[in-house]
XYZ file of C-alpha atoms in Angstrom:
502
model
C 0.089 -0.091 0.022
C 2.756 2.520 1.046
C 4.674 1.793 -2.480
C 1.616 1.950 -4.486
C -0.152 4.761 -2.887
C 1.630 6.932 -0.208
C 4.903 7.086 -2.208
C 3.542 8.707 -5.295
C 1.351 10.982 -3.249
C 4.320 12.011 -1.377
C 6.179 12.710 -4.604
C 3.315 14.717 -6.161
C 3.283 16.780 -3.098
C 6.796 17.431 -2.975
C 6.812 18.516 -6.788
C 3.911 20.973 -6.246
C 5.959 22.461 -3.077
C 8.948 23.093 -5.194
C 6.780 24.425 -7.903
C 5.482 26.706 -5.605
C 8.963 27.806 -4.753
C 9.556 28.846 -8.146
C 10.936 25.418 -9.995
C 8.821 25.293 -12.914
C 10.490 22.468 -14.538
C 9.547 19.720 -12.280
C 8.867 16.604 -13.770
C 7.181 13.477 -11.930
C 8.406 9.780 -12.605
C 5.820 8.040 -14.360
C 5.147 4.673 -12.848
C 2.791 2.761 -10.629
C -0.884 2.082 -11.158
C -2.643 3.198 -14.355
C -4.355 6.010 -12.336
C -1.003 7.378 -11.077
C 0.631 7.246 -14.375
C -2.403 9.311 -15.789
C -1.926 11.562 -13.223
C 1.743 12.071 -13.565
C 1.536 12.526 -17.178
C -1.261 15.423 -16.803
C 1.170 16.977 -14.097
C 4.143 16.889 -16.073
C 2.135 18.579 -19.219
C 0.628 21.173 -16.672
C 4.314 22.018 -15.506
C 5.546 22.217 -19.196
C 2.829 24.431 -20.153
C 3.170 26.768 -17.129
C 7.061 26.857 -17.784
C 6.400 27.673 -21.355
C 3.655 30.406 -20.510
C 6.362 31.839 -17.962
C 8.918 32.217 -20.326
C 6.395 33.731 -22.677
C 5.427 36.318 -20.084
C 8.781 36.882 -19.317
C 9.857 37.832 -22.999
C 7.027 39.883 -23.196
C 7.924 41.841 -19.942
C 11.241 42.101 -21.684
C 9.711 43.680 -24.789
C 7.314 46.001 -23.019
C 10.446 47.062 -21.018
C 12.260 47.587 -24.289
C 9.507 49.421 -25.956
C 9.029 51.602 -22.778
C 12.773 52.665 -22.906
C 12.633 53.288 -26.502
C 9.147 55.540 -25.939
C 10.967 57.279 -23.013
C 14.095 57.912 -25.370
C 11.767 59.489 -28.099
C 9.968 61.437 -25.742
C 13.180 62.643 -24.501
C 14.617 63.223 -27.738
C 11.299 65.162 -28.920
C 11.203 67.267 -25.772
C 14.842 68.418 -26.620
C 13.891 68.698 -30.314
C 11.060 71.129 -29.287
C 13.477 73.166 -26.894
C 15.841 73.313 -29.733
C 13.184 74.476 -32.319
C 11.871 76.969 -29.797
C 15.118 78.306 -29.157
C 16.079 78.596 -33.065
C 12.650 80.286 -33.857
C 12.429 82.653 -30.694
C 16.019 83.724 -31.050
C 16.015 85.357 -34.413
C 12.145 86.587 -33.757
C 13.414 88.323 -30.988
C 15.684 90.390 -33.257
C 13.094 90.735 -36.021
C 10.661 92.039 -33.432
C 13.057 94.393 -31.387
C 15.339 95.828 -34.003
C 12.604 97.684 -35.812
C 11.828 99.473 -32.437
C 15.522 100.459 -32.291
C 15.444 101.780 -35.679
C 12.026 103.400 -35.566
C 13.345 105.405 -32.381
C 15.987 107.218 -34.777
C 13.173 108.767 -36.605
C 11.239 111.824 -35.303
C 8.483 113.942 -36.848
C 8.870 117.715 -37.224
C 6.128 120.292 -38.459
C 6.825 122.211 -41.503
C 5.196 125.351 -42.002
C 3.922 126.943 -45.227
C 3.216 130.890 -45.057
C -0.330 131.633 -46.324
C 0.750 135.090 -47.276
C 4.485 134.568 -49.014
C 4.188 130.994 -49.153
C 7.543 130.604 -47.614
C 8.466 127.114 -46.139
C 10.315 126.507 -42.894
C 10.801 123.649 -40.233
C 10.284 123.908 -36.401
C 12.496 122.187 -34.131
C 9.428 121.723 -31.860
C 7.489 118.616 -31.945
C 3.822 119.266 -31.857
C 4.084 123.029 -32.527
C 0.227 124.257 -32.950
C 0.707 127.993 -34.342
C 4.017 129.699 -35.488
C 4.936 132.985 -37.109
C 6.658 133.175 -40.588
C 10.290 134.764 -39.860
C 9.894 136.086 -43.389
C 6.725 138.104 -42.995
C 5.565 137.683 -39.760
C 2.257 136.275 -40.667
C 0.565 134.101 -38.154
C -0.158 130.439 -39.141
C -2.385 128.013 -37.778
C -2.397 124.378 -37.990
C -3.972 123.957 -41.400
C -0.677 125.606 -42.552
C 1.417 122.842 -41.074
C 2.495 119.371 -42.557
C 4.701 116.580 -41.295
C 8.208 115.623 -42.227
C 10.134 112.808 -41.194
C 13.842 113.231 -39.645
C 16.203 110.318 -38.861
C 18.677 111.348 -36.412
C 20.446 107.800 -36.371
C 24.228 107.188 -37.620
C 24.040 105.191 -41.015
C 26.643 102.924 -39.827
C 24.454 101.803 -36.813
C 21.741 101.635 -39.013
C 23.301 99.412 -41.475
C 24.648 96.995 -38.556
C 20.926 96.913 -37.159
C 19.605 96.197 -40.973
C 22.321 93.212 -41.420
C 20.916 91.891 -37.955
C 17.486 91.964 -39.532
C 18.811 90.058 -42.610
C 20.616 87.525 -40.783
C 17.621 86.785 -38.422
C 15.426 86.365 -41.223
C 17.576 84.023 -42.994
C 18.413 81.948 -40.048
C 14.526 81.916 -39.158
C 13.753 80.763 -43.059
C 16.300 78.038 -42.681
C 14.372 76.633 -39.754
C 11.025 76.656 -41.370
C 12.420 75.150 -44.394
C 14.081 72.195 -42.299
C 10.746 71.494 -40.609
C 8.592 71.801 -44.115
C 11.072 69.425 -45.624
C 11.173 66.992 -42.625
C 7.268 66.902 -42.902
C 6.962 66.076 -46.292
C 9.649 63.508 -46.228
C 7.980 61.853 -42.986
C 4.648 61.860 -44.929
C 6.404 60.459 -48.260
C 5.121 63.396 -50.357
C 8.496 64.703 -51.395
C 8.982 64.039 -55.283
C 12.143 64.042 -57.257
C 12.255 66.285 -60.523
C 15.441 64.911 -62.050
C 17.433 66.845 -64.749
C 21.009 66.355 -66.365
C 23.439 68.655 -64.248
C 26.814 69.873 -64.689
C 28.832 69.517 -61.709
C 30.989 72.385 -62.003
C 27.964 74.602 -62.229
C 26.495 72.973 -59.250
C 29.821 73.889 -57.446
C 29.817 77.248 -58.789
C 26.205 77.905 -57.543
C 27.062 76.206 -54.267
C 29.823 78.452 -53.759
C 27.861 81.573 -54.105
C 25.664 80.508 -51.594
C 28.206 79.854 -49.088
C 30.852 82.423 -49.939
C 29.364 84.962 -47.034
C 29.376 82.592 -44.618
C 32.806 81.204 -45.007
C 34.158 84.813 -45.523
C 32.817 85.893 -41.987
C 34.312 83.104 -40.288
C 37.395 83.333 -42.418
C 36.931 79.654 -43.718
C 38.752 78.721 -46.878
C 36.702 76.685 -49.553
C 38.512 74.371 -51.928
C 36.552 72.466 -54.883
C 37.920 69.762 -56.942
C 36.048 68.029 -59.798
C 37.768 65.515 -62.502
C 36.648 67.529 -65.500
C 34.637 70.502 -66.874
C 31.892 68.510 -68.232
C 31.352 65.933 -65.277
C 27.669 65.426 -65.508
C 24.999 63.739 -63.289
C 21.232 63.148 -63.404
C 19.689 64.389 -60.282
C 16.929 67.033 -58.820
C 18.997 70.405 -59.020
C 17.364 71.924 -56.156
C 17.586 69.037 -53.699
C 21.023 68.319 -54.587
C 21.892 71.832 -53.526
C 20.169 71.602 -50.573
C 22.114 68.571 -49.732
C 25.318 70.276 -50.223
C 24.270 73.575 -48.670
C 23.503 71.340 -45.443
C 26.931 69.407 -45.644
C 28.988 72.597 -46.063
C 26.935 74.506 -43.811
C 27.723 72.076 -40.903
C 31.379 71.916 -42.075
C 31.428 75.861 -41.877
C 29.549 76.060 -38.428
C 31.837 73.427 -36.610
C 35.156 74.437 -38.242
C 37.159 76.950 -36.159
C 38.115 80.262 -37.913
C 41.054 80.038 -40.144
C 40.195 76.393 -41.194
C 39.511 74.723 -44.435
C 36.519 73.001 -45.994
C 37.157 71.040 -49.434
C 34.697 69.868 -51.555
C 35.492 67.183 -54.164
C 33.502 65.326 -56.919
C 34.592 62.307 -58.754
C 33.451 59.278 -60.556
C 32.836 56.040 -58.300
C 32.298 52.406 -59.967
C 30.518 49.732 -58.287
C 29.790 46.617 -59.947
C 28.209 47.646 -63.380
C 26.855 50.914 -62.061
C 28.614 54.336 -62.148
C 28.217 56.807 -59.367
C 28.985 60.404 -58.925
C 30.634 60.681 -55.824
C 30.572 63.854 -53.269
C 32.770 64.548 -50.100
C 32.720 67.450 -48.127
C 35.686 67.390 -45.660
C 36.503 69.977 -42.913
C 39.285 70.480 -40.089
C 36.758 70.865 -37.353
C 36.412 69.179 -34.217
C 35.407 65.638 -35.433
C 32.752 63.254 -34.437
C 33.032 60.340 -31.788
C 32.806 56.978 -33.872
C 29.782 55.754 -31.917
C 28.039 58.705 -32.974
C 28.287 58.048 -36.756
C 24.958 56.207 -37.189
C 22.951 58.675 -34.485
C 23.784 61.795 -36.241
C 21.599 60.748 -39.216
C 18.628 60.084 -37.042
C 15.811 62.722 -36.545
C 15.957 65.086 -33.653
C 19.567 63.515 -32.926
C 22.908 65.929 -32.489
C 26.252 65.075 -31.196
C 25.727 67.346 -28.526
C 22.148 67.738 -27.254
C 22.797 69.667 -24.295
C 21.017 73.330 -23.954
C 24.587 74.873 -23.588
C 25.861 73.615 -26.932
C 27.703 76.266 -28.801
C 26.410 75.467 -32.369
C 22.581 75.699 -32.414
C 20.517 73.866 -34.997
C 17.392 71.649 -34.720
C 18.886 68.461 -35.237
C 16.962 67.698 -38.686
C 19.686 68.699 -40.959
C 21.739 65.390 -41.470
C 18.327 63.300 -41.396
C 16.964 65.663 -44.049
C 20.131 65.169 -46.265
C 20.231 61.446 -45.629
C 16.426 61.232 -46.788
C 17.110 63.164 -49.962
C 20.154 61.199 -50.767
C 18.287 57.866 -50.386
C 15.139 59.515 -52.287
C 17.749 59.697 -55.168
C 18.940 55.919 -55.101
C 22.059 56.855 -53.099
C 23.731 56.651 -49.776
C 25.537 58.710 -47.449
C 28.423 57.768 -44.660
C 30.802 59.877 -42.512
C 34.381 59.218 -41.400
C 36.047 61.096 -38.799
C 38.632 61.274 -36.064
C 38.100 63.557 -32.713
C 40.541 66.683 -33.269
C 41.430 66.380 -36.880
C 37.979 66.618 -38.847
C 35.432 65.107 -40.551
C 34.191 63.968 -44.225
C 30.674 63.280 -45.259
C 30.439 61.383 -48.375
C 27.481 60.490 -50.347
C 27.248 58.768 -53.896
C 24.117 59.254 -56.405
C 23.687 57.683 -59.603
C 24.960 59.223 -62.951
C 22.071 58.098 -64.738
C 18.648 57.190 -64.258
C 15.302 55.956 -65.963
C 13.719 59.319 -65.147
C 16.342 61.364 -66.797
C 15.162 63.522 -69.783
C 16.014 61.499 -73.176
C 18.261 64.088 -74.609
C 19.595 67.606 -74.241
C 22.668 69.332 -73.084
C 23.401 69.370 -69.046
C 21.876 72.365 -67.178
C 24.439 74.906 -66.504
C 22.642 76.602 -63.714
C 23.750 79.827 -64.888
C 23.154 83.330 -62.541
C 21.095 85.313 -65.016
C 21.063 88.863 -65.355
C 18.112 91.239 -66.336
C 17.641 92.133 -69.788
C 20.063 95.191 -70.517
C 17.465 97.544 -70.642
C 19.265 100.589 -68.962
C 15.869 102.087 -68.568
C 12.469 100.776 -67.718
C 10.460 99.896 -71.117
C 7.488 98.113 -72.355
C 9.512 94.944 -72.154
C 9.963 95.503 -68.583
C 6.466 95.976 -67.447
C 5.453 93.327 -64.513
C 2.235 93.089 -63.175
C 2.248 91.494 -59.632
C -1.163 89.817 -58.312
C -1.530 89.131 -54.782
C -4.281 89.655 -51.660
C -1.411 90.596 -49.238
C -0.152 94.204 -49.357
C 2.804 93.217 -47.838
C 3.825 90.981 -50.354
C 2.906 93.329 -53.008
C 5.196 95.868 -51.476
C 8.039 93.397 -50.999
C 7.730 92.135 -54.690
C 7.532 95.657 -56.161
C 10.515 96.874 -53.830
C 12.486 93.927 -55.647
C 11.575 94.439 -58.983
C 11.851 98.397 -58.995
C 15.291 98.107 -57.669
C 16.429 96.048 -60.809
C 14.688 98.728 -62.915
C 11.451 97.042 -63.821
C 7.927 99.154 -63.967
C 5.270 97.313 -61.770
C 1.405 97.298 -61.396
C 0.135 96.207 -58.062
C -3.073 94.136 -58.150
C -4.684 93.364 -54.885
C -6.837 90.392 -55.462
C -7.841 88.169 -58.435
C -11.142 89.829 -59.353
C -9.667 92.466 -61.189
C -6.497 90.736 -62.769
C -7.723 89.353 -66.212
C -9.197 92.786 -67.092
C -6.047 94.858 -65.837
C -3.763 92.292 -67.617
C -5.545 92.880 -70.815
C -5.624 96.631 -70.737
C -1.971 97.085 -69.242
C -0.004 94.477 -71.538
C 2.420 93.462 -69.266
C 5.525 91.533 -70.252
C 4.948 88.927 -67.408
C 2.558 88.217 -64.355
C 3.703 87.352 -60.950
C 0.648 85.523 -59.415
C -0.073 84.274 -55.823
C -2.308 81.235 -55.609
C -3.876 81.106 -52.030
C -6.079 84.118 -52.550
C -9.766 84.752 -51.017
C -12.793 84.042 -53.600
C -10.827 83.301 -56.546
C -7.861 80.906 -56.663
C -4.480 81.835 -58.285
C -4.976 78.528 -60.373
C -8.176 79.705 -61.843
C -6.577 83.113 -62.808
C -3.924 80.981 -64.558
C -6.367 79.024 -66.472
C -8.227 82.467 -67.616
C -5.154 83.917 -68.638
C -3.803 81.129 -70.794
C -7.367 80.488 -72.276
C -7.678 84.096 -73.542
C -5.881 84.553 -77.141
C -4.857 88.265 -75.863
C -3.005 87.127 -72.890
C -2.130 83.439 -73.332
C 1.475 84.223 -74.477
C 2.092 86.359 -71.427
C 4.702 84.693 -69.135
C 2.945 83.761 -65.684
C 5.530 83.410 -62.602
C 3.191 81.399 -59.999
C 4.622 81.967 -56.585
C 3.274 79.462 -54.094
C 4.497 77.680 -50.721
C 2.815 74.558 -51.826
C 5.524 72.279 -53.618
C 2.651 69.730 -54.263
C 1.310 71.844 -56.861
C 3.960 72.118 -59.021
C 2.980 69.930 -61.826
C -0.194 71.198 -62.167
C 1.211 74.858 -62.414
C 3.492 73.738 -65.229
C 0.934 71.612 -66.860
C -1.542 74.899 -67.135
C 1.609 76.730 -68.815
C 2.728 78.785 -65.563
C 6.240 79.035 -64.165
C 6.306 77.519 -60.665
C 8.461 79.517 -58.098
C 8.519 78.230 -54.507
C 7.899 80.677 -51.420
C 9.552 81.838 -49.651
C 11.750 83.317 -52.690
C 14.666 85.337 -52.524
C 15.126 88.595 -54.559
C 17.794 87.226 -56.929
C 15.958 83.810 -57.235
C 13.041 85.900 -58.557
C 14.944 88.287 -60.930
C 16.898 84.951 -62.325
C 13.354 83.147 -63.166
C 11.748 86.287 -64.351
C 14.811 86.959 -66.639
C 14.787 83.659 -67.945
C 11.097 83.965 -68.972
C 11.652 87.362 -70.580
C 14.547 85.849 -72.498
C 12.167 82.912 -73.388
C 9.413 84.899 -74.555
C 11.646 87.524 -76.571
C 13.261 84.518 -78.424
C 9.681 82.951 -79.242
C 8.407 86.362 -80.537
C 11.624 86.461 -82.804
C 11.016 83.154 -84.381
C 7.503 83.775 -84.822
């Protein structure tokens, strides 16, 4: 009886006790009567199931812990990113808001009096004078004989300094906003390429003109090297320029004054494919090897502390990497602390999306048609619902000698174009009541105006193909003055050539 009943029961009891203490791998010896064999088999199956479920639970717990740590890291990075963006936005805004106050304080309003008897004019040094006596004839004058003049009492050098600060702050703010917009488009998968055949020498010439002021300010020497004058590749010119400006701008930022930045372009073969290889090398502080992968991730920087000396949002290299990969290329970095860094990337030299024929795009810096004085060939109509945008565009164009006509809103644009006969139209898209797209359609549908070049200025990059399909010239906002003049000049030259051929 003891051997057949008590011993198996005691063994089962001991096994249950050990399981309760945490030993989940217990297995009973199967033996004895059929009833105990069945009981031992069921117990062993149960312990195996419990052990498996415990292992799954432990793995799930570990996965949840890892996910929690990743979420906490992402939350920390985003918090730092928001703090950085807040700093990067507020710092230039502080100058943009306060510098004009300092400038305006250097102007004063003074009354100018005109004598009703002798028509003499004279100024008063007293602000807000209510009545004056004409120093020529002694006639007493009232307020109706007074008008106001504005006088600047500031130093030209100080005013120039303030205006430079405004320009620098505006450019910095524009760069931050462009990074945020580009990142959002890349994350949403809405960034598209518009490839063309490009000349590497022209690309570098365009780049040098953009970075020269920053390099000169920091006394950085820029060196460029390309294998030949006619080295070409197929890429989106705007996005390639952005990639290079991001990399070269970073190199200048992290290089001490007196240092050097070298830009090199050469051919690179891998298997049966030919690539264009770009390298941007600097003599800056260098990057730790354990940060090589991190610096290309969104929101990450080598130094994320709030006391870092160089600023930035942490999006520049992430955007650069995605733009390179959008072209079908790849990017990497080589660096040693204290000796500098080299960022390299490769792009396919040819692609199926390339134009079937044609010469490489030279990206020339266009100049205005050589009209020494405004003529009918330089009459430009500007259509926009924003009075500020109208004034800014007018200022840019008239400074280059163009004659402008301002139209606030779309409703009267068509009639004014037909009556004023402009050489070109600069058209906004987002206007109340009537979209700029509708105006573009009407202009191109009207036989009297369809040959007038229309530059469509828009902040929405997604409507580029629509604008071009309708016959417009797409100009992204925010544009710079030289960029707008270049696009306007190209369309005027093209229109003039078309008329000559006709």
